[in-house]
Coordinates of C-alpha atoms in Angstrom, one line a residue:
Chain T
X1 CA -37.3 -120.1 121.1
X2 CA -38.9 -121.9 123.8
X3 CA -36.1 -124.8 125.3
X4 CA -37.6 -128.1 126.4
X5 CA -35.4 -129.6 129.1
X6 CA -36.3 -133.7 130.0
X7 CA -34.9 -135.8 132.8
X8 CA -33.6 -137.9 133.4
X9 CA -31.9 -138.5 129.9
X10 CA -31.9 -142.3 130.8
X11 CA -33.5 -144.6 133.7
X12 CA -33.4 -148.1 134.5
X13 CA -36.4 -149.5 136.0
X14 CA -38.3 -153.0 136.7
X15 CA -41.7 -154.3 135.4
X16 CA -44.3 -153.2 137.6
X17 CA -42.1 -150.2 139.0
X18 CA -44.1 -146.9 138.7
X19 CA -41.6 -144.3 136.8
X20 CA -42.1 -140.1 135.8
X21 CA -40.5 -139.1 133.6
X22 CA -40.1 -134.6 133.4
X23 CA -40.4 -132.0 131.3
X24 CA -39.3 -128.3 132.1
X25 CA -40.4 -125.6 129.3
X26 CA -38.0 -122.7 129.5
X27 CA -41.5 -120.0 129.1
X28 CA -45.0 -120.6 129.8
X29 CA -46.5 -122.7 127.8
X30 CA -50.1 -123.5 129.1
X31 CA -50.9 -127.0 128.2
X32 CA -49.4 -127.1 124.4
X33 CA -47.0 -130.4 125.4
X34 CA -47.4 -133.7 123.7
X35 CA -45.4 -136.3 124.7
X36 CA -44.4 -139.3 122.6
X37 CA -42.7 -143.0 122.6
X38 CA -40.2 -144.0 120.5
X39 CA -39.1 -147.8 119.6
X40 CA -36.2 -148.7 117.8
X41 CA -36.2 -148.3 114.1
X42 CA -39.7 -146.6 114.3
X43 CA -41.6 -143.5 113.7
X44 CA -42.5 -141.7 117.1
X45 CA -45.9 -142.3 118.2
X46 CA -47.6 -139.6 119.6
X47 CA -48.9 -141.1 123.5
X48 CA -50.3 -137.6 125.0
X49 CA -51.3 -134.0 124.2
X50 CA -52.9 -131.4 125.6
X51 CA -50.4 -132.2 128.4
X52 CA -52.9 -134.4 129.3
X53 CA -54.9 -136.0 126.7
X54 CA -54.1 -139.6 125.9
X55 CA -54.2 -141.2 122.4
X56 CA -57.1 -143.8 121.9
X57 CA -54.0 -146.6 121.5
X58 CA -52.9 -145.9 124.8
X59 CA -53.1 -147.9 128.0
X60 CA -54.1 -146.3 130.9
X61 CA -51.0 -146.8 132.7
X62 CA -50.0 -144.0 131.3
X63 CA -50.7 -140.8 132.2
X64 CA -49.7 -136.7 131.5
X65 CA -50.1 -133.8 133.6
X66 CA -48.7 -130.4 134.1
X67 CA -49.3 -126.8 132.9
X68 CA -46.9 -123.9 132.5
X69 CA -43.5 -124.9 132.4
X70 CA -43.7 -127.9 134.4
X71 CA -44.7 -131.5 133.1
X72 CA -44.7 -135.0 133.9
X73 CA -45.3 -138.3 132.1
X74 CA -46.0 -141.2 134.8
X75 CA -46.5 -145.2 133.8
X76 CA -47.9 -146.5 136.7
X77 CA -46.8 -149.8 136.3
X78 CA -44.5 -150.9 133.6
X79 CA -44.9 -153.2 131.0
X80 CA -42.0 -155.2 128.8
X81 CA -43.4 -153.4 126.0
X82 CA -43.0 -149.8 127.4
X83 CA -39.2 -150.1 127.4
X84 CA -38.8 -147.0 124.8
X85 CA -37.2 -144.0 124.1
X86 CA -39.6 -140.8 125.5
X87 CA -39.3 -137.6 124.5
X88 CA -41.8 -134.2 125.2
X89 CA -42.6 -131.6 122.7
X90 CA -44.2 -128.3 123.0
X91 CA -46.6 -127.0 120.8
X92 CA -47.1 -123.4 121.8
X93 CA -44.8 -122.1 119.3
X94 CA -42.4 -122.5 116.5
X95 CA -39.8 -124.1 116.5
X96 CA -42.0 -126.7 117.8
X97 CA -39.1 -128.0 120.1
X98 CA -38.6 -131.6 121.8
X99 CA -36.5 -132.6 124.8
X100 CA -33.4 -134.4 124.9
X101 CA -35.6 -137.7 125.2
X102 CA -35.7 -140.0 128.2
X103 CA -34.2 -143.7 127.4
X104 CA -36.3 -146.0 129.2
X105 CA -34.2 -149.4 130.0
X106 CA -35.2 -152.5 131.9
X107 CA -33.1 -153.4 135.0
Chain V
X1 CA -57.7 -141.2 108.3
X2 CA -55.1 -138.3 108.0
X3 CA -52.3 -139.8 106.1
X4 CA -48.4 -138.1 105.7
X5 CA -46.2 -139.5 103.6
X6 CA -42.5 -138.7 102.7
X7 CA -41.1 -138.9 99.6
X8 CA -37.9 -138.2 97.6
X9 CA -34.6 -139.8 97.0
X10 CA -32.7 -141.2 100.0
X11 CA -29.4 -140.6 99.0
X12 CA -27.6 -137.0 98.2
X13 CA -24.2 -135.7 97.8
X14 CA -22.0 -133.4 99.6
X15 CA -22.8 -130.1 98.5
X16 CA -26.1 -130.6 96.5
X17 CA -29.3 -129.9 97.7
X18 CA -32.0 -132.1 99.6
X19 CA -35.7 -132.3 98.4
X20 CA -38.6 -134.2 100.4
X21 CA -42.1 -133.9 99.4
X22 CA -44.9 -134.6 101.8
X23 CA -48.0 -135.6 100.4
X24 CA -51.5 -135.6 102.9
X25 CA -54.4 -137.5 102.0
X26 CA -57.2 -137.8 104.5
X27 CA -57.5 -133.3 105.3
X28 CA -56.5 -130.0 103.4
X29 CA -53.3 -128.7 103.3
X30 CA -55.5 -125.7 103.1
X31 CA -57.3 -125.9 106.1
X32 CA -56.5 -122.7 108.8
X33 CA -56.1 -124.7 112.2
X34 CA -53.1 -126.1 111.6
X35 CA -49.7 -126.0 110.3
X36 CA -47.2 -128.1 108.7
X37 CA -43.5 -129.0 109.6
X38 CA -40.1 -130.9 109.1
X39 CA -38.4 -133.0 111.8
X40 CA -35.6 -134.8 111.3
X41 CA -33.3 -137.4 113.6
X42 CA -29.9 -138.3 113.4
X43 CA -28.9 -141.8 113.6
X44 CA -28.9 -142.4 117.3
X45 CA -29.4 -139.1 118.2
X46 CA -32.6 -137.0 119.2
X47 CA -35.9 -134.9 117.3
X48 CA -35.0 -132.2 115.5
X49 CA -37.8 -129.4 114.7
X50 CA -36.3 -128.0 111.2
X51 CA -39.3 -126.0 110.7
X52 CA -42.8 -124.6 110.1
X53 CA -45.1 -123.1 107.2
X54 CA -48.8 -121.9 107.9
X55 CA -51.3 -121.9 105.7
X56 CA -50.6 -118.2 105.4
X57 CA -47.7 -119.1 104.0
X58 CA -46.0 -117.6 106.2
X59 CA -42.9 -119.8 107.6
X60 CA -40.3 -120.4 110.6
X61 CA -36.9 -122.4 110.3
X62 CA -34.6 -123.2 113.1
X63 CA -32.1 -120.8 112.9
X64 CA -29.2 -122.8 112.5
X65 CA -30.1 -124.2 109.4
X66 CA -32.2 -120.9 108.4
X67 CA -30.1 -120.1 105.6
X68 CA -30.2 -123.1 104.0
X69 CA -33.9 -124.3 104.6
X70 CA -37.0 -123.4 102.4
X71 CA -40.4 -125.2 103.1
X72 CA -43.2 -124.5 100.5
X73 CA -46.8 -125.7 100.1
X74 CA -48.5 -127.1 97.0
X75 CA -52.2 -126.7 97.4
X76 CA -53.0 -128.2 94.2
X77 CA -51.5 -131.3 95.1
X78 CA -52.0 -131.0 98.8
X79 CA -48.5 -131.3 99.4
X80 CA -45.9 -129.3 101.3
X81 CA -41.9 -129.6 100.1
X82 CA -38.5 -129.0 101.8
X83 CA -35.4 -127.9 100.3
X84 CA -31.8 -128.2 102.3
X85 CA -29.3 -126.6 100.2
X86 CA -25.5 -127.7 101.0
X87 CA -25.9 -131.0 102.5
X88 CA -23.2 -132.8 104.5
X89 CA -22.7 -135.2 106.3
X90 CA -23.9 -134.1 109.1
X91 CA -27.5 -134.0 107.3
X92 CA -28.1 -137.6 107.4
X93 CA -30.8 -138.3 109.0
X94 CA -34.6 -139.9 108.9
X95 CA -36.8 -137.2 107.9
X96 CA -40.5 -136.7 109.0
X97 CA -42.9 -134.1 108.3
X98 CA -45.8 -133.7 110.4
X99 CA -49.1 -132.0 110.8
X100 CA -50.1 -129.6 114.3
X101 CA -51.5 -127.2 116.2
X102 CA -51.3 -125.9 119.5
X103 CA -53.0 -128.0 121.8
X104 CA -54.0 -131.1 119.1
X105 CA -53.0 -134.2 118.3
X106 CA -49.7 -134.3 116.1
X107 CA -49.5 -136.8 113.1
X108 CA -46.6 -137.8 111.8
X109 CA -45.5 -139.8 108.5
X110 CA -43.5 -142.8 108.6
X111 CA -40.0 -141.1 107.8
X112 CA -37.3 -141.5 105.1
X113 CA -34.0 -141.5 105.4
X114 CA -31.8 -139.8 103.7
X115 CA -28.1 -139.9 103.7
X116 CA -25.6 -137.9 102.3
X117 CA -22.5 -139.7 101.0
X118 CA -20.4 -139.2 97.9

């Protein structure tokens, strides 16, 4: 099973502050990682795939790259509304695994 | 519009066995470029892949609940179904299922929760 390793597991940042968040796949796995943002009480919603694709809903603040094992997500400038729990997934094979998730809080 | 939704009782017992239906509107359960899965999450704890069937039928469960998982598909209704045999506690959880392939857009349904409680 490919293992999905995210940091850091929680960060405190500022509006306006540019943050990346990471995502280390434990094997190759080209550019299969989606990445997604998670509110309280909601369903994930699904910000990036491809590594580097970005939903039609979302801003271009945000942003994905990476291939291989190694992957970022970076907001460029935050926004009240971005405080959210992140997480990465890989898609290259089953189990489909996530990260630990990346708890995004305002300081 | 691809549409997932969960469905099935949101309360189980100790020892009995859990059953979630996912019905997709919007694209064939049928079609070959993608496959279907189960994800679940803990209260305040992270995703959870529980696992996979193709539309060979072919399927993958994590391996720690491998023994007690079976995910099947219902073409006729365009549904697929999971089964978790010998709930605890520990099985509570909002479940999801979700539609993907490698390099695509995921979609997800809403979720259910379902807690197990005597």
């Amino acid at each position: 099973d490919v293992q999905m390793t995210q940091s850091p597991s929680s960060l405190s940042a500022s509006v306006g502050d540019r943050v990346t968040i990471t995502c280390r796949a434990s094997q190759r796995i080209s550019n299969y990682l989606n990445w997604y943002q998670q509110k309280a009480g909601k369903a994930p919603r699904l910000l990036i795939y491809a590594a580097a694709r970005l939903q039609s809903w979302v801003p271009s603040r945000f942003s994905g790259s990476g291939s291989g094992t190694d992957f970022t997500l970076t907001i460029s400038s935050l926004q009240p509304e971005d405080f959210a729990t992140y997480y990465c997934q890989q898609s290259y094979g089953a189990p489909q695994t996530f990260g630990q998730g990346t708890r995004l809080e305002i300081k | 519009q691809l549409q997932l939704q969960e469905s099935g009782p949101g309360l189980v017992k100790p020892s009995e066995t859990l059953s979630l239906t996912c019905t997709v509107s919007g694209g064939s359960i049928s079609s070959s470029d993608y496959y279907w899965g189960w994800i679940r999450q803990p209260p305040g704890k992270g995703l959870e892949w529980i696992g996979t069937i193709y539309y060979s039928g072919s399927t993958y469960y994590d391996p720690s609940l491998k023994s007690r998982v079976t995910i099947s598909v219902d073409t006729s209704k365009n549904q697929f179904s999971l089964k978790l045999s010998s709930v605890t506690a520990a099985d509570t959880a909002v479940y999801y299922c979700a539609r993907g392939c490698g390099g695509c857009p995921f979609y997800w349904g809403q979720g259910t929760l379902v807690t197990v409680s005597s």
